[in-house]
CSV table of C-alpha atoms in Angstrom, one decimal:
chain,number,residue,atom,x,y,z
A,14,MET,CA,-309.5,-96.9,18.9
A,15,ILE,CA,-308.4,-97.7,15.4
A,16,ASP,CA,-308.8,-101.4,14.4
A,17,VAL,CA,-305.9,-103.1,12.6
A,18,HIS,CA,-307.4,-105.1,9.8
A,19,ASP,CA,-304.2,-106.9,8.5
A,20,ARG,CA,-300.8,-107.4,10.0
A,21,ILE,CA,-297.9,-108.9,8.2
A,22,MET,CA,-294.5,-109.7,9.7
A,23,VAL,CA,-291.5,-108.4,7.8
A,24,ALA,CA,-288.2,-110.3,8.2
A,25,PHE,CA,-284.9,-108.4,8.1
A,26,ALA,CA,-281.2,-108.9,8.6
A,27,GLY,CA,-278.2,-106.6,8.7
A,28,ASP,CA,-274.7,-106.0,9.8
A,29,GLY,CA,-273.3,-104.4,12.9
A,30,ALA,CA,-274.7,-106.6,15.6
A,31,GLY,CA,-273.3,-106.3,19.1
A,32,GLU,CA,-273.8,-105.1,22.7
A,33,GLY,CA,-272.2,-102.2,24.5
A,34,ALA,CA,-272.4,-98.8,26.2
A,35,LEU,CA,-274.5,-96.0,24.8
A,36,SER,CA,-272.6,-93.4,22.8
A,37,TRP,CA,-272.6,-89.8,24.0
A,38,GLY,CA,-275.4,-88.8,21.7
A,39,GLN,CA,-277.5,-91.7,22.8
A,40,GLN,CA,-276.9,-90.9,26.4
A,41,ASP,CA,-277.9,-87.3,25.9
A,42,ILE,CA,-281.3,-88.2,24.3
A,43,TRP,CA,-281.8,-90.9,26.9
A,44,HIS,CA,-281.4,-88.4,29.7
A,45,ALA,CA,-283.9,-86.1,28.0
A,46,MET,CA,-286.4,-89.0,27.7
A,47,VAL,CA,-286.1,-89.7,31.4
A,48,ARG,CA,-286.6,-86.0,32.3
A,49,GLN,CA,-289.5,-85.7,30.0
A,50,GLU,CA,-291.0,-89.1,30.7
A,51,SER,CA,-291.3,-89.9,27.0
A,52,TRP,CA,-289.7,-92.1,24.4
A,53,LEU,CA,-289.7,-88.9,22.2
A,54,PRO,CA,-291.2,-90.4,19.1
A,55,ASN,CA,-290.9,-88.7,15.8
A,56,GLY,CA,-293.9,-89.5,13.5
A,57,ALA,CA,-295.0,-88.5,10.0
A,58,TRP,CA,-297.4,-89.7,7.3
A,59,GLY,CA,-297.8,-89.1,3.6
A,60,PRO,CA,-299.6,-90.2,0.5
A,61,LEU,CA,-298.4,-93.3,-1.4
A,62,PRO,CA,-298.0,-93.4,-5.2
A,63,PRO,CA,-301.0,-94.9,-7.0
A,64,GLY,CA,-300.5,-98.7,-7.4
A,65,THR,CA,-298.3,-99.1,-4.4
A,66,THR,CA,-298.6,-102.7,-3.2
A,67,LEU,CA,-298.2,-104.2,0.3
A,68,ASP,CA,-295.0,-105.9,-0.9
A,69,ASP,CA,-293.6,-102.5,-1.9
A,70,VAL,CA,-294.2,-101.1,1.6
A,71,ALA,CA,-292.9,-104.3,3.2
A,72,ASP,CA,-289.7,-104.0,1.1
A,73,ARG,CA,-289.3,-100.4,2.2
A,74,LEU,CA,-289.6,-101.4,5.8
A,75,ARG,CA,-287.2,-104.4,5.3
A,76,TYR,CA,-284.6,-102.1,3.8
A,77,LEU,CA,-284.9,-99.6,6.6
A,78,MET,CA,-284.4,-102.2,9.3
A,79,SER,CA,-281.6,-104.0,7.5
A,80,ARG,CA,-279.7,-101.0,6.4
A,81,PHE,CA,-279.5,-99.0,9.6
A,82,PRO,CA,-278.2,-100.6,12.8
A,83,THR,CA,-280.0,-98.1,15.0
A,84,ALA,CA,-283.3,-99.3,13.7
A,85,ARG,CA,-282.3,-102.7,15.1
A,86,THR,CA,-281.2,-101.4,18.5
A,87,ARG,CA,-282.9,-102.1,21.8
A,88,LEU,CA,-281.8,-101.4,25.3
A,89,ILE,CA,-280.9,-103.4,28.4
A,90,LEU,CA,-282.0,-101.4,31.4
A,91,GLY,CA,-280.0,-102.0,34.6
A,92,ALA,CA,-278.8,-100.4,37.8
A,93,GLY,CA,-275.6,-99.2,36.0
A,94,GLY,CA,-277.6,-97.4,33.3
A,95,PRO,CA,-278.8,-98.6,29.9
A,96,ARG,CA,-276.8,-100.6,27.4
A,97,GLN,CA,-277.6,-101.1,23.7
A,98,VAL,CA,-278.1,-104.3,21.8
A,99,VAL,CA,-277.9,-104.3,18.0
A,100,SER,CA,-279.6,-107.4,16.6
A,101,SER,CA,-278.4,-109.1,13.4
A,102,ALA,CA,-282.0,-110.2,12.3
A,103,GLY,CA,-285.6,-110.2,13.4
A,104,GLU,CA,-289.2,-109.6,12.3
A,105,ILE,CA,-291.3,-106.4,12.6
A,106,ALA,CA,-295.0,-105.8,12.2
A,107,LEU,CA,-296.5,-103.8,9.3
A,108,ASP,CA,-300.1,-102.9,10.1
A,109,VAL,CA,-302.8,-102.3,7.5
A,110,VAL,CA,-305.9,-100.2,8.5
A,111,ASP,CA,-308.9,-99.8,6.2
A,112,ALA,CA,-310.4,-96.3,6.0
A,113,GLY,CA,-313.9,-97.4,5.3
A,114,GLY,CA,-316.0,-94.3,5.1
A,115,GLN,CA,-313.4,-92.1,6.8
A,116,ASP,CA,-311.1,-89.7,4.9
A,117,PRO,CA,-307.8,-91.6,4.5
A,118,ALA,CA,-305.7,-88.6,5.3
A,119,GLU,CA,-307.6,-88.0,8.5
A,120,LEU,CA,-307.1,-91.6,9.4
A,121,ALA,CA,-303.4,-91.4,8.7
A,122,GLU,CA,-303.1,-88.6,11.2
A,123,GLU,CA,-305.1,-90.5,13.8
A,124,LEU,CA,-302.9,-93.5,13.2
A,125,ARG,CA,-299.7,-91.4,13.7
A,126,LEU,CA,-301.0,-90.2,17.0
A,127,ARG,CA,-301.9,-93.7,18.1
A,128,LEU,CA,-298.5,-95.1,17.2
A,129,GLN,CA,-296.8,-92.3,19.1
A,130,ASP,CA,-299.1,-92.6,22.2
A,131,ALA,CA,-298.9,-96.4,22.5
A,132,PRO,CA,-296.7,-97.6,25.3
A,133,TYR,CA,-293.1,-98.3,24.3
A,134,ASP,CA,-290.8,-101.0,25.8
A,135,PHE,CA,-287.2,-100.1,25.3
A,136,GLU,CA,-286.0,-103.6,25.9
A,137,ARG,CA,-288.5,-105.5,23.7
A,138,ASP,CA,-290.0,-103.2,21.1
A,139,TRP,CA,-288.2,-102.3,17.8
A,140,PRO,CA,-287.8,-98.5,17.7
A,141,VAL,CA,-289.7,-98.2,14.4
A,142,ARG,CA,-293.4,-98.5,13.9
A,143,MET,CA,-295.0,-98.5,10.4
A,144,ALA,CA,-298.6,-98.8,9.1
A,145,VAL,CA,-300.5,-98.2,5.9
A,146,VAL,CA,-304.0,-96.9,5.2
A,147,ARG,CA,-306.1,-98.8,2.7
A,148,HIS,CA,-309.1,-97.3,1.0
A,149,ASP,CA,-311.4,-99.2,-1.4
A,150,GLY,CA,-308.7,-101.9,-1.8
A,151,GLU,CA,-305.9,-99.4,-2.6
A,152,LEU,CA,-303.0,-98.4,-0.3
A,153,THR,CA,-303.2,-94.6,0.1
A,154,HIS,CA,-301.0,-93.4,2.9
A,155,LEU,CA,-297.9,-94.5,4.8
A,156,VAL,CA,-297.4,-93.8,8.5
A,157,ALA,CA,-294.1,-94.1,10.3
A,158,VAL,CA,-293.0,-93.4,13.8
A,159,MET,CA,-289.4,-93.7,15.2
A,160,CYS,CA,-288.0,-93.5,18.7
A,161,HIS,CA,-285.5,-90.6,18.9
A,162,LEU,CA,-282.8,-93.1,19.8
A,163,VAL,CA,-282.8,-94.1,16.1
A,164,THR,CA,-281.6,-90.8,14.8
A,165,ASP,CA,-281.5,-87.0,15.1
A,166,GLY,CA,-283.0,-84.7,12.4
A,167,PHE,CA,-279.8,-84.6,10.3
A,168,GLY,CA,-279.5,-88.4,10.3
A,169,ALA,CA,-283.2,-88.6,9.4
A,170,GLN,CA,-282.4,-86.7,6.2
A,171,VAL,CA,-279.8,-89.3,5.3
A,172,LEU,CA,-282.2,-92.1,6.1
A,173,LEU,CA,-284.9,-90.8,3.9
A,174,GLU,CA,-282.5,-90.1,1.0
A,175,GLU,CA,-281.1,-93.7,1.2
A,176,LEU,CA,-284.6,-95.2,1.4
A,177,ASP,CA,-285.3,-93.5,-1.9
A,178,LYS,CA,-282.0,-94.1,-3.7
A,179,ARG,CA,-281.0,-97.5,-2.1
A,180,PRO,CA,-277.2,-97.0,-2.4
A,181,GLU,CA,-275.0,-100.1,-2.6
A,182,THR,CA,-272.3,-98.5,-0.5
A,183,PRO,CA,-271.7,-99.9,3.0
A,184,VAL,CA,-273.0,-98.1,6.0
A,185,PRO,CA,-270.4,-95.9,7.7
A,186,ASP,CA,-268.1,-97.7,10.2
A,187,LEU,CA,-268.6,-95.3,13.1
A,188,GLN,CA,-272.0,-96.6,14.2
A,189,PRO,CA,-272.9,-95.9,17.9
A,190,LEU,CA,-271.2,-99.0,19.3
A,191,GLU,CA,-267.9,-98.0,17.6
A,192,GLN,CA,-268.5,-94.4,18.7
A,193,ALA,CA,-268.9,-95.5,22.3
A,194,ARG,CA,-265.7,-97.6,22.1
A,195,TRP,CA,-263.7,-94.5,20.9
A,196,GLN,CA,-265.3,-92.3,23.5
A,197,ALA,CA,-264.1,-94.7,26.3
A,198,SER,CA,-260.5,-94.6,24.8
A,199,PRO,CA,-257.7,-92.2,25.9
A,200,GLY,CA,-258.4,-90.1,22.8
A,201,GLY,CA,-262.0,-89.8,23.8
A,202,ALA,CA,-261.1,-88.9,27.3
A,203,ARG,CA,-258.8,-86.1,26.1
A,204,HIS,CA,-261.5,-84.7,23.9
A,205,ASN,CA,-264.1,-84.8,26.7
A,206,GLY,CA,-261.7,-83.1,29.0
A,207,MET,CA,-261.3,-80.1,26.6
A,208,ALA,CA,-265.1,-79.9,26.2
A,209,LEU,CA,-265.7,-79.8,29.9
A,210,ARG,CA,-263.1,-77.1,30.5
A,211,HIS,CA,-265.0,-75.0,28.0
A,212,TRP,CA,-268.2,-75.6,29.8
A,213,GLU,CA,-266.7,-74.9,33.2
A,214,SER,CA,-265.3,-71.6,32.2
A,215,ILE,CA,-268.7,-70.4,31.2
A,216,LEU,CA,-270.6,-71.9,34.1
A,217,ARG,CA,-268.3,-70.1,36.5
A,218,GLU,CA,-268.7,-66.7,34.9
A,219,MET,CA,-272.3,-66.6,33.7
A,220,PRO,CA,-275.0,-64.7,35.7
A,221,LEU,CA,-276.6,-66.9,38.4
A,222,ARG,CA,-280.2,-66.2,37.5
A,223,ARG,CA,-281.4,-66.7,33.9
A,224,TYR,CA,-285.1,-65.9,34.2
A,225,PRO,CA,-287.2,-63.4,36.1
A,226,GLU,CA,-289.5,-65.0,38.7
A,227,SER,CA,-292.6,-66.3,37.0
A,228,ALA,CA,-295.6,-64.3,38.2
A,229,ASP,CA,-298.0,-66.5,36.3
A,230,GLN,CA,-297.6,-70.1,37.4
A,231,ARG,CA,-300.3,-72.3,35.8
A,232,SER,CA,-301.8,-75.7,36.1
A,233,PRO,CA,-301.2,-77.7,34.0
A,234,ARG,CA,-297.8,-76.2,34.3
A,235,HIS,CA,-296.0,-77.2,31.1
A,236,TRP,CA,-297.1,-75.3,27.9
A,237,ARG,CA,-296.2,-75.4,24.2
A,238,GLY,CA,-296.7,-72.5,21.9
A,239,GLU,CA,-296.1,-71.8,18.2
A,240,PHE,CA,-295.2,-68.5,16.4
A,241,ARG,CA,-295.3,-68.4,12.6
A,242,SER,CA,-293.7,-65.3,11.0
A,243,PRO,CA,-293.3,-64.4,7.3
A,244,ALA,CA,-291.3,-61.3,8.4
A,245,LEU,CA,-288.8,-63.3,10.4
A,246,SER,CA,-288.1,-65.4,7.4
A,247,LEU,CA,-287.6,-62.4,5.1
A,248,ALA,CA,-285.5,-60.5,7.7
A,249,LEU,CA,-283.1,-63.4,8.3
A,250,ARG,CA,-282.5,-63.8,4.6
A,251,SER,CA,-282.0,-60.0,4.3
A,252,ILE,CA,-279.5,-59.9,7.2
A,253,THR,CA,-277.5,-62.8,5.8
A,254,ALA,CA,-277.2,-61.2,2.4
A,255,ARG,CA,-276.3,-57.7,3.8
A,256,THR,CA,-273.8,-58.8,6.4
A,257,GLY,CA,-272.2,-61.9,4.9
A,258,VAL,CA,-272.7,-63.8,8.1
A,259,ALA,CA,-274.2,-67.3,7.8
A,260,SER,CA,-277.8,-67.9,8.6
A,261,ALA,CA,-277.2,-70.0,11.7
A,262,PRO,CA,-275.1,-67.5,13.7
A,263,VAL,CA,-277.4,-64.7,12.6
A,264,LEU,CA,-280.4,-66.5,14.1
A,265,LEU,CA,-278.4,-67.3,17.2
A,266,ALA,CA,-277.6,-63.6,17.7
A,267,VAL,CA,-281.2,-62.6,17.0
A,268,PHE,CA,-282.3,-65.2,19.7
A,269,ALA,CA,-279.8,-63.9,22.2
A,270,VAL,CA,-280.9,-60.3,21.8
A,271,ALA,CA,-284.6,-61.3,22.1
A,272,LEU,CA,-283.8,-63.4,25.2
A,273,ALA,CA,-281.8,-60.5,26.8
A,274,ARG,CA,-284.7,-58.1,26.2
A,275,VAL,CA,-287.1,-60.4,28.0
A,276,THR,CA,-284.9,-61.9,30.8
A,277,GLY,CA,-282.5,-59.0,31.4
A,278,PRO,CA,-279.1,-60.5,32.3
A,279,ASP,CA,-276.1,-60.0,30.0
A,280,PRO,CA,-274.0,-61.8,28.8
A,281,VAL,CA,-276.6,-64.1,27.4
A,282,VAL,CA,-275.9,-67.8,27.7
A,283,VAL,CA,-277.7,-70.3,25.5
A,284,ARG,CA,-277.5,-74.0,24.8
A,285,PRO,CA,-277.7,-74.4,21.0
A,286,MET,CA,-278.2,-77.8,19.4
A,287,VAL,CA,-275.0,-78.8,17.4
A,288,ASN,CA,-275.4,-81.6,14.8
A,289,ASN,CA,-271.7,-82.8,15.3
A,290,ARG,CA,-271.7,-84.1,11.7
A,291,PHE,CA,-268.7,-82.0,10.7
A,292,ARG,CA,-266.6,-84.6,12.7
A,293,PRO,CA,-264.6,-87.1,10.5
A,294,GLY,CA,-266.6,-90.1,9.5
A,295,LEU,CA,-269.9,-89.0,11.1
A,296,ASP,CA,-271.6,-87.0,8.4
A,297,ARG,CA,-273.6,-90.0,7.0
A,298,VAL,CA,-274.2,-92.0,10.1
A,299,VAL,CA,-277.9,-92.5,10.9
A,300,CYS,CA,-277.9,-92.2,14.7
A,301,MET,CA,-278.5,-89.8,17.6
A,302,LEU,CA,-275.4,-87.6,17.3
A,303,ALA,CA,-276.5,-84.1,18.0
A,304,GLN,CA,-275.8,-82.6,21.4
A,305,TYR,CA,-276.6,-79.2,23.0
A,306,GLY,CA,-273.5,-77.0,23.3
A,307,LEU,CA,-273.0,-74.0,25.6
A,308,CYS,CA,-272.6,-70.5,24.1
A,309,ARG,CA,-271.9,-67.2,25.8
A,310,LEU,CA,-272.8,-64.0,23.9
A,311,ASP,CA,-272.3,-60.3,25.0
A,312,VAL,CA,-275.0,-58.4,23.1
A,313,ALA,CA,-275.3,-55.3,25.3
A,314,GLY,CA,-274.3,-51.8,24.2
A,315,ILE,CA,-273.3,-52.9,20.6
A,316,SER,CA,-274.8,-52.8,17.1
A,317,PHE,CA,-276.6,-55.7,15.5
A,318,ALA,CA,-273.7,-56.1,13.0
A,319,GLU,CA,-271.3,-56.5,15.9
A,320,ALA,CA,-273.6,-59.0,17.6
A,321,PHE,CA,-273.7,-61.1,14.4
A,322,ASP,CA,-269.9,-61.1,14.2
A,323,ARG,CA,-269.6,-62.1,17.8
A,324,ALA,CA,-272.1,-64.9,17.3
A,325,ARG,CA,-270.2,-66.2,14.3
A,326,ARG,CA,-267.0,-66.4,16.4
A,327,SER,CA,-268.6,-67.8,19.5
A,328,ALA,CA,-270.5,-70.4,17.5
A,329,LEU,CA,-267.2,-71.9,16.3
A,330,SER,CA,-266.1,-72.6,19.8
A,331,THR,CA,-269.5,-73.8,20.8
A,332,TYR,CA,-269.6,-76.4,18.0
A,333,LYS,CA,-266.1,-77.6,18.8
A,334,HIS,CA,-267.0,-78.3,22.4
A,335,ALA,CA,-270.5,-79.8,21.9
A,336,TYR,CA,-269.3,-83.4,21.8
A,337,TYR,CA,-269.0,-84.7,25.4
A,338,ASP,CA,-269.9,-87.3,28.0
A,339,PRO,CA,-273.3,-86.3,29.4
A,340,ALA,CA,-272.7,-88.1,32.7
A,341,ALA,CA,-269.4,-86.2,33.2
A,342,LEU,CA,-271.1,-83.0,32.3
A,343,ASP,CA,-273.9,-83.6,34.9
A,344,ASP,CA,-271.2,-84.2,37.6
A,345,LEU,CA,-269.5,-80.9,36.5
A,346,VAL,CA,-272.7,-78.9,36.7
A,347,ALA,CA,-273.6,-80.3,40.1
A,348,ARG,CA,-270.2,-79.4,41.4
A,349,VAL,CA,-270.2,-75.9,40.1
A,350,ALA,CA,-273.8,-75.4,41.2
A,351,GLY,CA,-272.8,-76.5,44.7
A,352,GLU,CA,-270.1,-73.7,44.7
A,353,ARG,CA,-272.4,-71.1,43.0
A,354,PRO,CA,-275.9,-71.4,44.7
A,355,GLY,CA,-278.6,-70.2,42.4
A,356,LEU,CA,-276.9,-71.3,39.2
A,357,GLN,CA,-279.4,-72.1,36.5
A,358,LEU,CA,-278.5,-73.8,33.2
A,359,PRO,CA,-279.6,-71.7,30.2
A,360,CYS,CA,-282.4,-72.5,27.8
A,361,TYR,CA,-282.1,-74.9,24.9
A,362,PHE,CA,-282.2,-73.5,21.4
A,363,ASN,CA,-282.6,-75.8,18.4
A,364,ASP,CA,-282.2,-74.3,14.9
A,365,ARG,CA,-283.7,-77.0,12.7
A,366,ARG,CA,-283.9,-75.0,9.5
A,367,ASP,CA,-282.7,-76.4,6.2
A,368,ASP,CA,-280.9,-73.7,4.2
A,369,ALA,CA,-282.0,-75.6,1.0
A,370,ALA,CA,-285.6,-74.5,1.7
A,371,THR,CA,-284.7,-70.9,0.8
A,372,ALA,CA,-281.8,-71.5,-1.5
A,373,GLY,CA,-282.1,-69.4,-4.6
A,374,ALA,CA,-284.8,-67.2,-3.2
A,375,PRO,CA,-284.4,-63.5,-4.0
A,376,VAL,CA,-283.0,-61.2,-1.3
A,377,PRO,CA,-286.0,-59.3,0.2
A,378,SER,CA,-285.9,-55.6,0.0
A,379,THR,CA,-286.1,-53.5,3.2
A,380,ALA,CA,-289.6,-52.4,2.1
A,381,GLU,CA,-290.7,-56.0,1.9
A,382,VAL,CA,-289.4,-56.7,5.3
A,383,ALA,CA,-291.0,-53.6,6.8
A,384,ALA,CA,-294.3,-54.4,5.2
A,385,ALA,CA,-294.4,-57.9,6.7
A,386,ALA,CA,-293.4,-56.7,10.2
A,387,GLY,CA,-296.0,-57.4,12.9
A,388,GLY,CA,-297.7,-60.1,10.9
A,389,GLY,CA,-296.6,-63.1,13.0
A,390,GLU,CA,-299.2,-65.3,14.6
A,391,PHE,CA,-298.9,-66.9,18.0
A,392,VAL,CA,-301.0,-69.7,19.5
A,393,TRP,CA,-300.7,-71.9,22.6
A,394,THR,CA,-301.1,-75.5,21.4
A,395,THR,CA,-300.6,-77.8,24.4
A,396,ARG,CA,-300.9,-77.7,28.2
A,397,GLN,CA,-299.9,-80.7,30.2
A,398,ASP,CA,-298.4,-81.9,33.5
A,399,VAL,CA,-295.9,-84.3,31.8
A,400,PRO,CA,-292.7,-82.2,31.9
A,401,PHE,CA,-290.8,-80.4,29.2
A,402,GLU,CA,-287.5,-78.7,30.0
A,403,PRO,CA,-287.8,-75.3,31.7
A,404,LEU,CA,-287.4,-73.5,28.3
A,405,ILE,CA,-286.7,-74.9,24.8
A,406,VAL,CA,-287.1,-73.1,21.5
A,407,HIS,CA,-287.1,-74.9,18.2
A,408,VAL,CA,-287.0,-73.0,14.9
A,409,ASP,CA,-288.1,-74.4,11.5
A,410,GLU,CA,-288.5,-73.0,8.0
A,411,VAL,CA,-292.1,-73.7,6.8
A,412,THR,CA,-293.9,-72.6,3.7
A,413,GLY,CA,-293.7,-68.8,3.5
A,414,ALA,CA,-292.5,-68.3,7.1
A,415,THR,CA,-290.2,-69.1,9.9
A,416,GLN,CA,-291.8,-71.0,12.7
A,417,ALA,CA,-290.6,-70.9,16.3
A,418,ILE,CA,-291.9,-73.4,18.9
A,419,VAL,CA,-291.5,-72.9,22.6
A,420,PHE,CA,-291.8,-75.6,25.3
A,421,MET,CA,-291.7,-74.2,28.8
A,422,ASP,CA,-292.5,-74.6,32.5
A,423,THR,CA,-294.8,-71.9,33.6
A,424,HIS,CA,-293.4,-72.2,37.1
A,425,VAL,CA,-290.1,-71.0,35.7
A,426,VAL,CA,-291.1,-68.8,32.8
A,427,ALA,CA,-294.4,-66.9,32.7
A,428,PRO,CA,-296.5,-67.6,29.6
A,429,GLY,CA,-296.4,-63.9,28.7
A,430,ASP,CA,-292.6,-63.9,28.8
A,431,ALA,CA,-292.4,-66.9,26.6
A,432,GLU,CA,-294.7,-65.4,24.0
A,433,ALA,CA,-292.8,-62.1,24.2
A,434,LEU,CA,-289.6,-64.1,23.5
A,435,LEU,CA,-290.9,-65.6,20.3
A,436,ARG,CA,-292.5,-62.3,19.1
A,437,GLY,CA,-289.2,-60.7,20.0
A,438,LEU,CA,-287.4,-62.9,17.4
A,439,GLU,CA,-289.4,-61.1,14.7
A,440,ALA,CA,-289.0,-57.7,16.2
A,441,VAL,CA,-285.2,-58.0,16.6
A,442,ALA,CA,-284.7,-59.5,13.1
A,443,VAL,CA,-286.8,-56.8,11.4
A,444,GLU,CA,-284.9,-54.0,13.2
A,445,ALA,CA,-281.5,-55.6,12.2
A,446,ALA,CA,-282.6,-56.1,8.6
A,447,LEU,CA,-283.7,-52.5,8.3
A,448,ASP,CA,-280.5,-51.2,9.8
A,449,PRO,CA,-277.7,-53.6,10.8
A,450,ASP,CA,-275.7,-50.7,12.4
A,451,ALA,CA,-278.6,-49.9,14.8
A,452,PRO,CA,-278.0,-50.7,18.5
A,453,THR,CA,-279.3,-54.0,19.9
A,454,GLY,CA,-281.3,-52.2,22.5
A,455,VAL,CA,-279.8,-54.3,25.3
A,456,ALA,CA,-278.4,-52.1,28.1
A,457,ALA,CA,-275.0,-53.0,29.6
A,458,PRO,CA,-275.3,-54.4,33.1
């Protein structure tokens, strides 16, 4: 238990107050929270500049709460599903914890975990928690945790940028309340109808079984693993330079080939995360906007180069149709599954890399890629009975490597298959980097 030594209340006020239905993006993450029995907090900590005062931190928290309506959003939970309430003003706690004889950085990490693990009340709590570490009278570290309903990863980048620059421009008009109003309009209904037709066409044609039977069911049943690979990072950069295909569809194709090698069925069907910020008026909105799309890729009996080109073309259609009503999609899936017994929704795939992390880096030679091959490191990090989805893979760019994280249900996917999938990302990418014209190694059904 970490003792809070000081607590100050920070007053805030901002525009955009109101009550209404959840937007599609909010509904999507809400359904994930219900399935995973978690408020899906995102937390981080970092050092504060020397001389930072408590007033400085309070001003930062006040600006965050005042500037972004989603930081002032709570829920009303009822039989008809949740509704959102955006407040015009309020107060939020800022905690100060003294390190004493403990390392301040270690305390900051402990504090992050405590803030994430503490119970969360969607109807009463603000979706932001903030605290500072104090050591010998000086503030040393800032800790912040946010409910995933505040924003997705792309919106978080906007939030952090505006926290630093404090722009005087107004917040975008299309906040979630306004998004929900458009989504309920005839225009929103037409868009949703087109998206669902795209989904239905794939659901009716995709192979019924996505994964082999798990021969290694464990308890606790839900596992998390990490794979960090310098070779994967080098190979992806090499492929992009040699083929001219953008990094995102290249990684999507690499993932599809690796998945097909482990699970067998072709065509491969994947649910990639789509940020939806290419839509007019939504690029700078700090909110939960990203949704998982549905992508069908035939990767059997072709070259890697052809797989990359197919992924580029399929990704465009996937992105276009990844903005939809989650409740209507659930109804569609239930209806099609009733007509196609054994239908399994495909795995989730979330490419969270920022191309800026490797911008300007030299193109690796094939010799460099080959030398790094096989150097990836895999480790299981978490085993729990609180559920994840059956299979989710997140990919990030970290210092000197690409990192893939798998969350999976061992009663659906065997641990060995999940590890083979992540290691397969490196193997596939290296093969393609060394020879884009080589075959994918996936046999036609």
